[in-house]
Each structure stands twice: as structure tokens, then as C-alpha cells.
Short mmCIF file of C-alpha atoms in Angstrom, two decimals:
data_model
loop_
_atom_site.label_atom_id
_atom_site.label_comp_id
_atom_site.label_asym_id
_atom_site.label_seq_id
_atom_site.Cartn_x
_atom_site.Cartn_y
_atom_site.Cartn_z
CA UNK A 1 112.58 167.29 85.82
CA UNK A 2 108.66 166.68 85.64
CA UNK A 3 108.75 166.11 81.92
CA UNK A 4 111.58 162.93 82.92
CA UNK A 5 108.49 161.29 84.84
CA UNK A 6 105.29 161.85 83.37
CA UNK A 7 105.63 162.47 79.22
CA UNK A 8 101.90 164.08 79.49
CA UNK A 9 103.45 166.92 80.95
CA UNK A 10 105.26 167.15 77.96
CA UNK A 11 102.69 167.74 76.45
CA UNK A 12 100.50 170.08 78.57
CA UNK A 13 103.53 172.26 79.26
CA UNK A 14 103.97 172.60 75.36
CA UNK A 15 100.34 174.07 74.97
CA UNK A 16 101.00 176.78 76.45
CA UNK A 17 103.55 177.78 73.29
CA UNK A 18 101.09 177.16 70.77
CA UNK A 19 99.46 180.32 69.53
CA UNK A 20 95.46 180.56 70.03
CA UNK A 21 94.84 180.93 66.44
CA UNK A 22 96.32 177.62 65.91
CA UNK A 23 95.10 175.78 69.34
CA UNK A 24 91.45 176.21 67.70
CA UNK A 25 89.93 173.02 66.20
CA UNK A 26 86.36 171.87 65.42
CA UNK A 27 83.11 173.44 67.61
CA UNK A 28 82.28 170.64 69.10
CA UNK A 29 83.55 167.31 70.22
CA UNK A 30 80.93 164.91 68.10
CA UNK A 31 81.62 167.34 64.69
CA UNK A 32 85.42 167.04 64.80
CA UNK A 33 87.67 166.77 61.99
CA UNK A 34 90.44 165.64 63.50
CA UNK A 35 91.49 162.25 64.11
CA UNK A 36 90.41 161.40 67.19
CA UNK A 37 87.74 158.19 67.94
CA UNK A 38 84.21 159.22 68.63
CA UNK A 39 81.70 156.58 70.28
CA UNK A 40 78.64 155.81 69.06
CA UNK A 41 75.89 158.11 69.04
CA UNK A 42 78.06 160.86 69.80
CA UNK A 43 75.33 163.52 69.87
CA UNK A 44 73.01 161.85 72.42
CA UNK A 45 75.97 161.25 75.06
CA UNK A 46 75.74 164.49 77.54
CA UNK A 47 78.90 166.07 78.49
CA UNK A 48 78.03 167.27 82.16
CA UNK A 49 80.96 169.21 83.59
CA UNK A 50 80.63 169.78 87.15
CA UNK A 51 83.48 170.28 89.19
CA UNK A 52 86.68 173.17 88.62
CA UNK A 53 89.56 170.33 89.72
CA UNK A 54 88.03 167.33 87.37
CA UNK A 55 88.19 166.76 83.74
CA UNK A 56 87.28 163.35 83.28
CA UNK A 57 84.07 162.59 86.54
CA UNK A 58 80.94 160.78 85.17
CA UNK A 59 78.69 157.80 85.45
CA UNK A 60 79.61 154.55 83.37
CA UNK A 61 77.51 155.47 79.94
CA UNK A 62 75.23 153.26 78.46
CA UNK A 63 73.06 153.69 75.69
CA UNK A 64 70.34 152.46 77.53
CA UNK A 65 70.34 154.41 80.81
CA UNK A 66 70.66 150.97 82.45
CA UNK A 67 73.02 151.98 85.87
CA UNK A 68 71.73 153.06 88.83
CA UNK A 69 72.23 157.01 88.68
CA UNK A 70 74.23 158.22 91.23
CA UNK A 71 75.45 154.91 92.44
CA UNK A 72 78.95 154.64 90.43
CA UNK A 73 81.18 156.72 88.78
CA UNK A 74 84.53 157.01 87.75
CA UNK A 75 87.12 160.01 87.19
CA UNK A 76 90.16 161.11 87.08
CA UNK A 77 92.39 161.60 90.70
CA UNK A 78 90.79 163.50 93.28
CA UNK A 79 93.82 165.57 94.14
CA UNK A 80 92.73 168.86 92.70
CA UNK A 81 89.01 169.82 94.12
CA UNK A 82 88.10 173.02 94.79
CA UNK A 83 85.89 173.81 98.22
CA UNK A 84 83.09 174.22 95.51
CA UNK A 85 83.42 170.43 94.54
CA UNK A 86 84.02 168.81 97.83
CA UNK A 87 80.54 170.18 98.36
CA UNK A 88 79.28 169.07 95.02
CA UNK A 89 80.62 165.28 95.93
CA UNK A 90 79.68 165.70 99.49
CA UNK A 91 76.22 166.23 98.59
CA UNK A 92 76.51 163.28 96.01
CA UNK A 93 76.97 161.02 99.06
CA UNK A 94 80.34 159.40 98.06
CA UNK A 95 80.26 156.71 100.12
CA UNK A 96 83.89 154.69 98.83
CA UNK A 97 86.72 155.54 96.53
CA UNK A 98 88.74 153.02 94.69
CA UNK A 99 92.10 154.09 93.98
CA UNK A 100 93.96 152.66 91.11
CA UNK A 101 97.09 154.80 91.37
CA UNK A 102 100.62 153.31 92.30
CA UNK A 103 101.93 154.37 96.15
CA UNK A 104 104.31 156.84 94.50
CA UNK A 105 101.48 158.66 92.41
CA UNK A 106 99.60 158.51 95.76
CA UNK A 107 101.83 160.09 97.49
CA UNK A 108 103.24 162.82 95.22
CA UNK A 109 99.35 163.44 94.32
CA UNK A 110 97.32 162.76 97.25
CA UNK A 111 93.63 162.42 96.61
CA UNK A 112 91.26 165.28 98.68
CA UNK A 113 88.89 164.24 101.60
CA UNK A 114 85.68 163.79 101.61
CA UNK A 115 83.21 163.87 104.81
CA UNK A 116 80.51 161.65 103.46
CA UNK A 117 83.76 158.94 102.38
CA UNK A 118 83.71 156.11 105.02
CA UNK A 119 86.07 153.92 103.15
CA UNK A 120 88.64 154.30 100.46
CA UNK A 121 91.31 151.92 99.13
CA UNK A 122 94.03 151.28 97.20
CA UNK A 123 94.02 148.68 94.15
CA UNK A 124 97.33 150.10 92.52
CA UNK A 125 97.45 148.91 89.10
CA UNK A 126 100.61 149.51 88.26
CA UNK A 127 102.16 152.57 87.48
CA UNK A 128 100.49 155.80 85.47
CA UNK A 129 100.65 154.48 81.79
CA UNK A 130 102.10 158.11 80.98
CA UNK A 131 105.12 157.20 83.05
CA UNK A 132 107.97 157.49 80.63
CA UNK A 133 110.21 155.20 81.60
CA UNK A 134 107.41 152.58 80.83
CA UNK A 135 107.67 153.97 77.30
CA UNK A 136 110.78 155.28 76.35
CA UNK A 137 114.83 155.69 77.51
CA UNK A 138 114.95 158.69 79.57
CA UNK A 139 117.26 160.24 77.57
CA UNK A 140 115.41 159.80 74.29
CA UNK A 141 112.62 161.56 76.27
CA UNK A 142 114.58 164.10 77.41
CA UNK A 143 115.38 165.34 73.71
CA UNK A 144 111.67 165.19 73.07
CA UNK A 145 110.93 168.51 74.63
CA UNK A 146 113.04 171.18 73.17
CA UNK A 147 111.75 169.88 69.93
CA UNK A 148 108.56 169.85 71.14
CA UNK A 149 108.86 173.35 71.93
CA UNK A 150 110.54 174.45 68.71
CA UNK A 151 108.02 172.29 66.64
CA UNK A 152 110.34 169.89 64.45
CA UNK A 153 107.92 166.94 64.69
CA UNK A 154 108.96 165.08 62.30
CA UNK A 155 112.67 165.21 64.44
CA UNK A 156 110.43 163.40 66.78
CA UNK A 157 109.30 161.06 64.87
CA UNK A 158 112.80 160.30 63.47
CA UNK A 159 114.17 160.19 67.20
CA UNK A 160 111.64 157.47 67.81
CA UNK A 161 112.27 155.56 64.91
CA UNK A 162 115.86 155.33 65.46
CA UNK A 163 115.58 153.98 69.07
CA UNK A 164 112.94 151.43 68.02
CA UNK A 165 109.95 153.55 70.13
CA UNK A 166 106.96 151.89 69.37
CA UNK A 167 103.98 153.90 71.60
CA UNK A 168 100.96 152.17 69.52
CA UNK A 169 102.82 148.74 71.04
CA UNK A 170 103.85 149.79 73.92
CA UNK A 171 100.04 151.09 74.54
CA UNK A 172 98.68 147.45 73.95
CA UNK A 173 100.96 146.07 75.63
CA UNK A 174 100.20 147.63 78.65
CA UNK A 175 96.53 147.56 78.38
CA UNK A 176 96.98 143.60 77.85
CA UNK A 177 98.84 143.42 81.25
CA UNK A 178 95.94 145.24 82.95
CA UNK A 179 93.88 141.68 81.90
CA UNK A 180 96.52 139.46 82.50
CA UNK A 181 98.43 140.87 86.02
CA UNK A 182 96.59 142.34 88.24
CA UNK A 183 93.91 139.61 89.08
CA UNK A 184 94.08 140.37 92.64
CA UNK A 185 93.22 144.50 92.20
CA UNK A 186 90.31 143.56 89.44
CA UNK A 187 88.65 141.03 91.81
CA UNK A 188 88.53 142.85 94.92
CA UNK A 189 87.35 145.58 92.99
CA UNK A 190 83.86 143.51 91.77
CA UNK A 191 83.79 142.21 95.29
CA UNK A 192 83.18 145.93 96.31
CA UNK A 193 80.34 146.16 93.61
CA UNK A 194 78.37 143.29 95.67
CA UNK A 195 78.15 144.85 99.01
CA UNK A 196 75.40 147.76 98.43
CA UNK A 197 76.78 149.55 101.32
CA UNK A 198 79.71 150.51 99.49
CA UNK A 199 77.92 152.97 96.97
CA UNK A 200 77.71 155.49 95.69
CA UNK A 201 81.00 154.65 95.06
CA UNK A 202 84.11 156.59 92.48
CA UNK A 203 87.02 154.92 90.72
CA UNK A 204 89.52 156.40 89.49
CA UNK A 205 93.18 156.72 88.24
CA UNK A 206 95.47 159.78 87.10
CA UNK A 207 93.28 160.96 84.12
CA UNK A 208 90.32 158.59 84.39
CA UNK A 209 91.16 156.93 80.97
CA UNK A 210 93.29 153.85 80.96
CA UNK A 211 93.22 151.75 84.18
CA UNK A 212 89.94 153.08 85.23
CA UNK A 213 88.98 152.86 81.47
CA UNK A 214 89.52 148.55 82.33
CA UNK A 215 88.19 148.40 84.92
CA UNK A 216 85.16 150.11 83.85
CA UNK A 217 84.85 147.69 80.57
CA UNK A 218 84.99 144.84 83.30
CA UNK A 219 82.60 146.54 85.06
CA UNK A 220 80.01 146.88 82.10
CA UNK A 221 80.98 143.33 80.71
CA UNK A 222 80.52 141.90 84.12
CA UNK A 223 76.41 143.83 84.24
CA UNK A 224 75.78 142.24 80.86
CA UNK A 225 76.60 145.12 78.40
CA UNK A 226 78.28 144.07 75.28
CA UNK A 227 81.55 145.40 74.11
CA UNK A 228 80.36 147.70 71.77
CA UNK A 229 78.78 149.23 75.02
CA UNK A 230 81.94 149.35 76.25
CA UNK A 231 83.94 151.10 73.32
CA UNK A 232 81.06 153.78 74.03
CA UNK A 233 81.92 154.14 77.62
CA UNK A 234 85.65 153.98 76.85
CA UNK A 235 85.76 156.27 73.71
CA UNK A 236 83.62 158.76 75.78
CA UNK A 237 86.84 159.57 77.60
CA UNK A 238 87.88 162.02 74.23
CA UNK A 239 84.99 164.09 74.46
CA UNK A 240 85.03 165.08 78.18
CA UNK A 241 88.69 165.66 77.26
CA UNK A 242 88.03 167.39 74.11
CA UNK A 243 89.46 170.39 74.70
CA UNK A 244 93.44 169.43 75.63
CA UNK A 245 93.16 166.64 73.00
CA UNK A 246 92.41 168.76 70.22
CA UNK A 247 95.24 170.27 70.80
CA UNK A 248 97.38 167.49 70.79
CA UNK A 249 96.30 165.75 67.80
CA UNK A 250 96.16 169.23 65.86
CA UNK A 251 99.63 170.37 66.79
CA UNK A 252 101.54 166.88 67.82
CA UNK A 253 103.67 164.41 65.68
CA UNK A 254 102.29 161.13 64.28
CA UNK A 255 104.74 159.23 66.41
CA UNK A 256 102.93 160.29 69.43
CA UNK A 257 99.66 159.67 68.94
CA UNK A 258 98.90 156.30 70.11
CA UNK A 259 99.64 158.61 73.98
CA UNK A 260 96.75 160.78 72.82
CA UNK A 261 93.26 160.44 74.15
CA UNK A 262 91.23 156.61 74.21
CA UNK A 263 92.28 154.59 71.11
CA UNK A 264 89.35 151.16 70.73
CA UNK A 265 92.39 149.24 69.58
CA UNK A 266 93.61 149.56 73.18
CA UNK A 267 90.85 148.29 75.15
CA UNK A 268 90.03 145.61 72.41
CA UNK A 269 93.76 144.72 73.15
CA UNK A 270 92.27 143.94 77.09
CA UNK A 271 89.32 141.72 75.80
CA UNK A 272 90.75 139.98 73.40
CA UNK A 273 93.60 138.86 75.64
CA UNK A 274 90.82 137.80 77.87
CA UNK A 275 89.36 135.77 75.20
CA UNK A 276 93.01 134.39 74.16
CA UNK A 277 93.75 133.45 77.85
CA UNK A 278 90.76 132.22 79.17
CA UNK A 279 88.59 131.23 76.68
CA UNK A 280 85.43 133.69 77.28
CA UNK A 281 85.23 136.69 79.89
CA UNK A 282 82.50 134.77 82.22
CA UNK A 283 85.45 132.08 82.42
CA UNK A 284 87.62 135.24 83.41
CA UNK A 285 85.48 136.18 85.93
CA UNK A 286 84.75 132.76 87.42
CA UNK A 287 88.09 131.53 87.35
CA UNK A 288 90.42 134.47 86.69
CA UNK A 289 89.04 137.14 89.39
CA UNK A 290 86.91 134.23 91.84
CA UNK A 291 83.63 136.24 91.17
CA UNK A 292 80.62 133.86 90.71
CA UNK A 293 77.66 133.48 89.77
CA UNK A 294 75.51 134.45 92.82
CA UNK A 295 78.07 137.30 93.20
CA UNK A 296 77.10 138.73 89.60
CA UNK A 297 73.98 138.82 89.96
CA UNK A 298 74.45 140.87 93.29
CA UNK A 299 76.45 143.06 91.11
CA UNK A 300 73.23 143.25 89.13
CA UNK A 301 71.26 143.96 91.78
CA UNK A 302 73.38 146.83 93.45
CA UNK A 303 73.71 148.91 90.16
CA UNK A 304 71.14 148.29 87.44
CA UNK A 305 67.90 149.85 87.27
CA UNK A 306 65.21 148.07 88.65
#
């Protein structure tokens, strides 16, 4: 079954037993009382929805305004577009997109065409993070459902304990091995960023948070912004996805959590095993992911404002 692949769809399918009175949370994202992470400045970052078969599209935020509008952008997969927002990309000029999906999530959820796309690739960092087999024995997630449904959370939370399911570890963990094993995907990927031709240009993975969420910190880090910057960009994920992760964290066992929404501890988990490994991220880039200094400052070039 669906659920035996992907725990998210756990959770979306369970939504849809949750009553409405209970589904509703706070107004708005940035005056939320529920436990999610907000980035800083919450009230001056714009939530721009544009597209019916996208949750998660925008441009790398920066307090500053720095980037290049309409040069880069990143998102969640491309698979769902309406007519209405092939025309809305096509007329953004899409010029590459970077894949970050595994060949199976490729195939089972093919990204949509675009006319104006002259070159897309492939830079599979590993599987979807939601994948539960990365997280979990199948058959411990297979009893997570009915109780799901049925809403004995604190069964779930017992279930976990018992088998030794640790998702806040199991989250770092993975977001370390984005830093640490896929050197080959992350350099190609800034080696894109230097050839101007290659914009505008989208990124993305399944939901637009966690591998594109790296490479995205990588991305800023690499331009100059610091990491605080970064945690901005990152924890900006929970507001464009607001509306399914208030549900979640509302109506959702503790146990679970760490799966919800962009957690800082996660992404600091990536840096910091940068720092650990290789002393300083410009050491990362130089002699990690081959990117140089002349190449930087093409990087520059290409996507911050003149």
C-alpha cells in the first residue's frame, strides 16, 4: 500500500478524518500558536502562491533582496501543474530544472514539460526522506495507520518507543549524509550556477523542503549569506506549507514530529557536519565539491544583484 512507501501519506490521507472544527489553527502563519519554527522577520517574508499543482515554488529568500529575481528558484516536484501553470512557468522563462529525486520517485512521479526548458537533469540525492523504510520497520509502520485513524497517539508513541524509533535522529542523520555523500550531485549542481545560460533555473525535490532545503543553504552559503540567512530561507518552508502543517502538529503525536514541516536543528545538523569534516564550508567547497574561487565569484555574478 501507498502508506508502506511514503509515511507522509500517512499523514495526508488521515486529514481527511479530522473534523473541520478541529483542523482550524491560528489565522495566519507568522501569529501561530502552535509549535512549529518561524524564521526571522516572519511578517515581512511574502507568501506568493501562484500555481494550483505547487505548494512549496519560490525564490531563495533573503532579507536583503540580494538574488537576482527571476533567475532561481526552488519547489517542490513538478509532477502536478495545471495548463494554467505551465503557462505561468512558461512565461517565467524556465530555462533548466535540477532534479533531486531518486530514479524510482522519477519515474512513479514524473515531472511536467515545459517549452521554454532546454535542459533538465537529474542529481538524485538519495531517496525521498519520507520514505519509510529509511525510518522505520515496515511493519511498525504499517500499525501506524489504523491508529492514526482512530486517534490513540499516544499508542503511537508507545509503538515507537518500543522498537527504538527515533525520527528526531533519524532526521539528522539523514540531513548529515546530504553534506557528507553526495559530493558529486552538490558540485555539479554549483557548476550549473556558473554558466549564466542555465537560468532562470528551478530545483527541486518531492516537497521542496529537505534535499532542496541543502542544497539551497549551500547555495546561499556559497553567495556569501550567513547561516542565519539560511535558517530564514529554510524555516520559510512552514509557512508556504502552513496550511497541511497545522494540521499535523495540531492533531499528530509527539513521536512524529521531528517528520513535520522544517526543524533548524536539521539543517544546522548539515553545517555543522561541514564544519566537523572539513574544517570551514569555503574548505567544503574548495576541496569537498571542486568549486573555486574564480568559480564563486561567477556564481556571484550570475545571481546577485548588481
Amino acid at each position: 500500500m501507498a502508506f508502506l512507501k511514503h509515511i507522509r501519506r500517512i499523514f495526508l490521507l488521515s486529514l481527511m478524518t479530522i473534523p473541520a472544527s478541529l483542523a482550524q489553527a491560528a489565522e495566519t502563519p507568522c501569529n501561530t500558536t502552535l509549535e512549529i519554527d518561524l524564521p526571522e522577520s516572519c511578517d515581512s517574508i511574502e507568501i506568493a502562491r501562484q500555481f494550483d499543482g505547487l505548494e512549496n515554488f519560490r525564490q531563495l529568500t533573503t532579507p536583503d533582496n540580494g538574488i537576482r529575481p527571476d533567475a532561481l528558484f526552488r519547489s517542490d516536484q513538478l509532477d502536478k501543474l495545471s495548463e494554467a501553470d505551465i503557462t505561468a512557468l512558461t512565461e517565467l522563462g524556465i530555462e533548466t530544472v535540477v532534479d533531486l529525486r531518486s530514479h524510482e520517485e522519477l519515474e512513479e512521479h514524473p515531472d511536467k514539460l515545459l517549452p521554454t526548458v532546454s535542459f533538465m537533469v537529474n542529481l538524485p540525492i538519495g531517496s525521498d526522506p519520507a520514505d519509510v523504510e529509511k525510518l522505520m520497520p515496515l511493519d511498525v509502520a504499517a500499525q501506524i495507520r489504523p491508529l492514526w485513524f482512530d486517534g490513540k497517539f499516544e499508542k503511537i508513541d508507545a509503538l515507537l518507543k518500543k522498537h527504538n524509533v527515533d525520527l528526531e535522529q533519524a532526521r539528522i542523520d539523514r540531513y548529515q549524509d546530504f553534506a557528507t555523500d553526495f559530493d558529486d550531485q552538490v558540485s555539479r549542481f554549483l557548476h550549473l550556477l556558473t554558466d549564466d545560460a542555465n537560468f532562470p533555473l528551478v530545483f527541486h525535490c518531492a516537497g521542496g523542503k529537505d534535499r532542496t532545503g541543502y542544497l539551497a543553504a549551500v547555495t546561499l552559503l556559497t553567495l556569501g549569506y550567513s547561516e542565519a540567512d539560511v535558517l530564514r530561507d529554510y524555516l520559510t518552508t512552514n509557512l508556504y506549507t502552513y496550511g497541511e502543517l497545522s494540521k499535523l502538529v495540531s492533531h499528530g503525536p509527539m513521536s512524529l514530529q521531528p517528520a513535520f514541516g522544517a526543524h533548524p536543528q536539521q539543517i544546522l545538523a548539515s553545517l555543522n557536519i561541514i564544519k566537523e569534516r572539513y574544517g570551514s564550508f569555503d574548505r567544503y567547497l574548495e576541496d569537498r565539491l571542486g568549486i573555486d574561487g574564480e568559480e564563486v565569484a561567477r556564481i556571484k555574478a550570475n545571481l546577485l544583484v548588481k
